[in-house]
């Protein structure tokens, strides 16, 4: 796949000088409501959601190469408030949260009123699509068609396409895929979808983490030992089968638990009207040694 100059330039915007992505994701909607008020998530107001996203973006974005936001609560309030650091790239989610259809044939949808064209027009640097997918699901072809559609639009508007596939069980009696099946599904999903105009694949970790805790720790130990202020960027276990992913498509996987701990710290601090300081390793992103950018500032108290 030969990328256009527009895609190359935008991908450069996402990267540190040595080519690493240091991205901060804040496109959460339903999950964020449940975190802000676990007992009554439906009581969380639009104003509370937008305020949280504005304030956390202002704190975190100076230390990130890019921020992932959603169109409903994030991008408008963040941009109009000037909360996004000028040097940070902007990645926008294009999908409607959740899914429709049967749990064994989950159907993803584009958020009504939004499109790749609209995301490009507002000046974002990339499009992210989260899609529920299982290669053996009865609607797998429909989900693949949606990926191709978004990929074609991203090519038309010279904007990078970030794809985040989420696997699921085809057995309603089994909540999560068994470890062996999950690995096969993640690998087959990558094989099928990366040729569909995808520039960056945000892949699931291809093992069942709770069922493989010892293996998880072994895989993470070399990176965990590099320093407590470093957020690891974990690649899938190697070796992966040949030709799993198109050679031109980088694969990103992440330490969900670590990121969620930091994210949870942010909202707890936000609830008490305080902000993280650059010296707080548990609540603030890495300093300049990690991302090549300035430490996160401490905004004035409201």
Coordinates of N, CA and C in Angstrom, one line a residue, residues 78-172:
X78 N -13.8 20.6 23.5 CA -12.3 20.7 23.6 C -11.7 21.7 22.7
X79 N -12.1 21.7 21.4 CA -11.6 22.7 20.5 C -12.0 24.1 20.8
X80 N -13.3 24.3 21.1 CA -13.7 25.7 21.4 C -13.1 26.2 22.7
X81 N -12.8 25.4 23.6 CA -12.2 25.8 24.9 C -10.6 26.0 24.7
X82 N -10.1 25.6 23.6 CA -8.6 25.6 23.4 C -7.9 24.7 24.3
X83 N -8.5 23.5 24.7 CA -8.0 22.6 25.6 C -6.9 21.7 25.0
X84 N -7.0 21.5 23.7 CA -6.0 20.6 23.1 C -4.7 21.3 22.8
X85 N -3.6 20.7 23.3 CA -2.3 21.3 23.0 C -2.1 21.5 21.5
X86 N -1.5 22.6 21.2 CA -1.3 22.9 19.8 C -0.4 21.9 19.1
X87 N 0.5 21.3 19.8 CA 1.5 20.4 19.1 C 0.9 19.0 19.1
X88 N -0.3 18.7 19.7 CA -0.8 17.4 19.7 C -1.7 17.1 18.5
X89 N -1.6 15.9 17.9 CA -2.5 15.5 16.8 C -3.9 15.2 17.4
X90 N -4.9 15.2 16.5 CA -6.3 15.0 16.9 C -6.8 13.8 16.1
X91 N -7.2 12.7 16.8 CA -7.8 11.5 16.2 C -9.3 11.5 16.7
X92 N -10.2 11.3 15.7 CA -11.6 11.3 16.0 C -12.2 9.9 15.8
X93 N -13.0 9.4 16.7 CA -13.8 8.2 16.5 C -15.0 8.5 15.6
X94 N -15.3 7.6 14.7 CA -16.4 7.8 13.8 C -17.6 6.9 14.1
X95 N -17.4 5.9 15.0 CA -18.5 4.9 15.2 C -19.5 5.4 16.3
X96 N -20.7 4.9 16.1 CA -21.7 5.1 17.2 C -21.4 4.1 18.3
X97 N -21.5 4.5 19.5 CA -21.1 3.7 20.6 C -22.0 2.4 20.7
X98 N -21.4 1.3 21.1 CA -22.2 0.1 21.3 C -22.4 -0.6 19.9
X99 N -23.4 -1.4 19.9 CA -23.7 -2.2 18.7 C -25.2 -2.5 18.6
X100 N -25.7 -2.8 17.4 CA -27.1 -3.2 17.2 C -27.1 -4.7 16.8
X101 N -28.3 -5.3 16.8 CA -28.4 -6.7 16.4 C -28.1 -7.7 17.5
X102 N -28.1 -8.9 17.2 CA -27.9 -10.0 18.1 C -26.5 -10.0 18.7
X103 N -26.3 -10.4 20.0 CA -24.9 -10.4 20.5 C -24.0 -11.3 19.8
X104 N -24.5 -12.3 19.0 CA -23.6 -13.1 18.2 C -23.4 -12.7 16.8
X105 N -24.0 -11.5 16.5 CA -23.9 -10.9 15.1 C -23.9 -9.4 15.3
X106 N -22.9 -8.9 16.0 CA -22.9 -7.5 16.4 C -22.7 -6.6 15.2
X107 N -23.5 -5.6 15.1 CA -23.4 -4.7 13.9 C -23.0 -3.3 14.4
X108 N -21.8 -2.8 13.9 CA -21.3 -1.5 14.1 C -21.9 -0.5 13.2
X109 N -22.0 0.8 13.6 CA -22.6 1.8 12.8 C -21.8 3.1 12.9
X110 N -21.9 3.9 11.8 CA -21.3 5.2 11.8 C -22.2 6.1 12.6
X111 N -21.6 7.0 13.4 CA -22.4 7.9 14.2 C -23.2 8.8 13.3
X112 N -24.5 8.9 13.5 CA -25.3 9.7 12.6 C -24.8 11.2 12.6
X113 N -24.8 11.7 11.4 CA -24.3 13.1 11.2 C -22.8 13.3 11.0
X114 N -22.1 12.2 11.1 CA -20.7 12.2 11.0 C -20.2 11.3 9.9
X115 N -19.0 11.7 9.4 CA -18.4 11.0 8.3 C -16.9 11.3 8.2
X116 N -16.2 10.5 7.4 CA -14.8 10.8 7.2 C -14.6 12.2 6.7
X117 N -15.4 12.6 5.7 CA -15.4 13.9 5.1 C -15.5 15.0 6.2
X118 N -16.5 14.9 7.1 CA -16.7 15.9 8.2 C -15.5 15.9 9.1
X119 N -14.9 14.8 9.5 CA -13.8 14.7 10.3 C -12.6 15.4 9.7
X120 N -12.4 15.2 8.4 CA -11.3 15.8 7.7 C -11.5 17.3 7.6
X121 N -12.7 17.8 7.4 CA -13.0 19.2 7.3 C -12.8 20.0 8.6
X122 N -13.0 19.3 9.7 CA -12.7 20.1 11.0 C -11.3 20.1 11.3
X123 N -10.4 19.5 10.6 CA -9.0 19.6 10.8 C -8.4 18.4 11.6
X124 N -9.1 17.3 11.8 CA -8.5 16.2 12.5 C -7.4 15.5 11.7
X125 N -6.6 14.8 12.3 CA -5.4 14.1 11.7 C -5.6 12.7 11.4
X126 N -6.8 12.1 11.9 CA -7.0 10.7 11.7 C -8.4 10.3 12.0
X127 N -8.8 9.1 11.5 CA -10.2 8.6 11.8 C -10.0 7.2 12.5
X128 N -10.7 7.0 13.6 CA -10.7 5.7 14.3 C -12.1 5.1 14.2
X129 N -12.1 3.8 13.8 CA -13.3 3.0 13.7 C -13.2 1.8 14.7
X130 N -14.0 1.8 15.7 CA -14.1 0.6 16.5 C -15.2 -0.3 15.9
X131 N -14.8 -1.6 15.7 CA -15.8 -2.5 15.1 C -15.8 -3.8 15.8
X132 N -17.0 -4.3 16.1 CA -17.1 -5.7 16.7 C -17.0 -6.7 15.5
X133 N -16.2 -7.7 15.7 CA -15.9 -8.6 14.6 C -15.5 -10.0 15.1
X134 N -16.1 -11.0 14.5 CA -15.6 -12.4 14.6 C -15.7 -12.9 13.2
X135 N -14.6 -13.6 12.7 CA -14.5 -14.1 11.4 C -15.6 -15.0 11.0
X136 N -16.2 -15.7 12.0 CA -17.2 -16.7 11.8 C -18.6 -16.2 12.1
X137 N -18.8 -15.0 12.4 CA -20.1 -14.4 12.7 C -20.9 -14.3 11.4
X138 N -22.2 -14.5 11.5 CA -23.1 -14.5 10.3 C -23.0 -13.2 9.6
X139 N -22.7 -12.1 10.2 CA -22.6 -10.8 9.6 C -21.2 -10.3 9.3
X140 N -20.2 -11.2 9.3 CA -18.8 -10.8 9.1 C -18.6 -10.0 7.9
X141 N -19.3 -10.5 6.8 CA -19.2 -9.8 5.5 C -19.7 -8.3 5.6
X142 N -20.7 -8.1 6.3 CA -21.3 -6.7 6.5 C -20.3 -5.9 7.2
X143 N -19.7 -6.4 8.3 CA -18.7 -5.6 9.0 C -17.5 -5.3 8.2
X144 N -17.1 -6.3 7.4 CA -15.9 -6.1 6.5 C -16.3 -5.0 5.5
X145 N -17.5 -5.0 5.0 CA -17.9 -3.9 4.0 C -17.8 -2.5 4.7
X146 N -18.2 -2.4 6.0 CA -18.1 -1.1 6.6 C -16.6 -0.7 6.7
X147 N -15.8 -1.6 7.0 CA -14.3 -1.3 7.1 C -13.8 -0.8 5.7
X148 N -14.2 -1.5 4.7 CA -13.8 -1.1 3.3 C -14.3 0.3 3.0
X149 N -15.6 0.6 3.4 CA -16.2 1.9 3.1 C -15.4 3.0 3.8
X150 N -15.1 2.8 5.1 CA -14.3 3.8 5.8 C -12.9 4.0 5.2
X151 N -12.3 2.8 4.9 CA -11.0 2.8 4.3 C -11.0 3.6 3.0
X152 N -12.0 3.4 2.1 CA -12.0 4.1 0.9 C -12.2 5.6 1.1
X153 N -13.0 6.0 2.1 CA -13.2 7.4 2.3 C -12.0 8.1 2.9
X154 N -11.2 7.3 3.7 CA -10.0 7.9 4.2 C -9.0 8.0 3.1
X155 N -8.9 7.1 2.1 CA -8.1 7.3 1.0 C -8.5 8.6 0.2
X156 N -9.8 8.8 0.0 CA -10.3 9.9 -0.8 C -9.9 11.2 -0.1
X157 N -9.9 11.3 1.2 CA -9.6 12.5 1.9 C -8.2 12.6 2.5
X158 N -7.3 11.7 2.1 CA -5.9 11.7 2.5 C -5.8 11.7 4.0
X159 N -6.5 10.9 4.8 CA -6.5 11.0 6.2 C -6.3 9.6 6.7
X160 N -5.4 9.4 7.7 CA -5.1 8.0 8.2 C -6.3 7.3 8.8
X161 N -6.3 6.0 8.6 CA -7.4 5.2 9.1 C -6.9 4.3 10.2
X162 N -7.4 4.5 11.4 CA -7.0 3.6 12.6 C -8.2 2.7 12.8
X163 N -7.9 1.4 12.8 CA -9.0 0.4 13.0 C -8.8 -0.3 14.3
X164 N -9.9 -0.4 15.1 CA -9.8 -1.1 16.4 C -10.9 -2.2 16.4
X165 N -10.5 -3.4 16.0 CA -11.5 -4.5 16.1 C -11.6 -5.1 17.5
X166 N -12.8 -5.4 17.9 CA -13.1 -6.1 19.2 C -13.7 -7.4 18.9
X167 N -13.1 -8.5 19.4 CA -13.7 -9.8 19.2 C -14.8 -10.1 20.2
X168 N -15.6 -11.1 20.0 CA -16.7 -11.5 20.9 C -17.0 -13.0 20.7
X169 N -17.7 -13.5 21.7 CA -18.0 -15.0 21.6 C -19.2 -15.2 20.8
X170 N -19.3 -16.2 20.0 CA -20.4 -16.6 19.3 C -21.4 -17.5 20.1
X171 N -20.9 -17.9 21.3 CA -21.7 -18.7 22.2 C -22.3 -17.8 23.3
X172 N -23.6 -17.6 23.3 CA -24.2 -16.7 24.3 C -24.0 -17.2 25.8

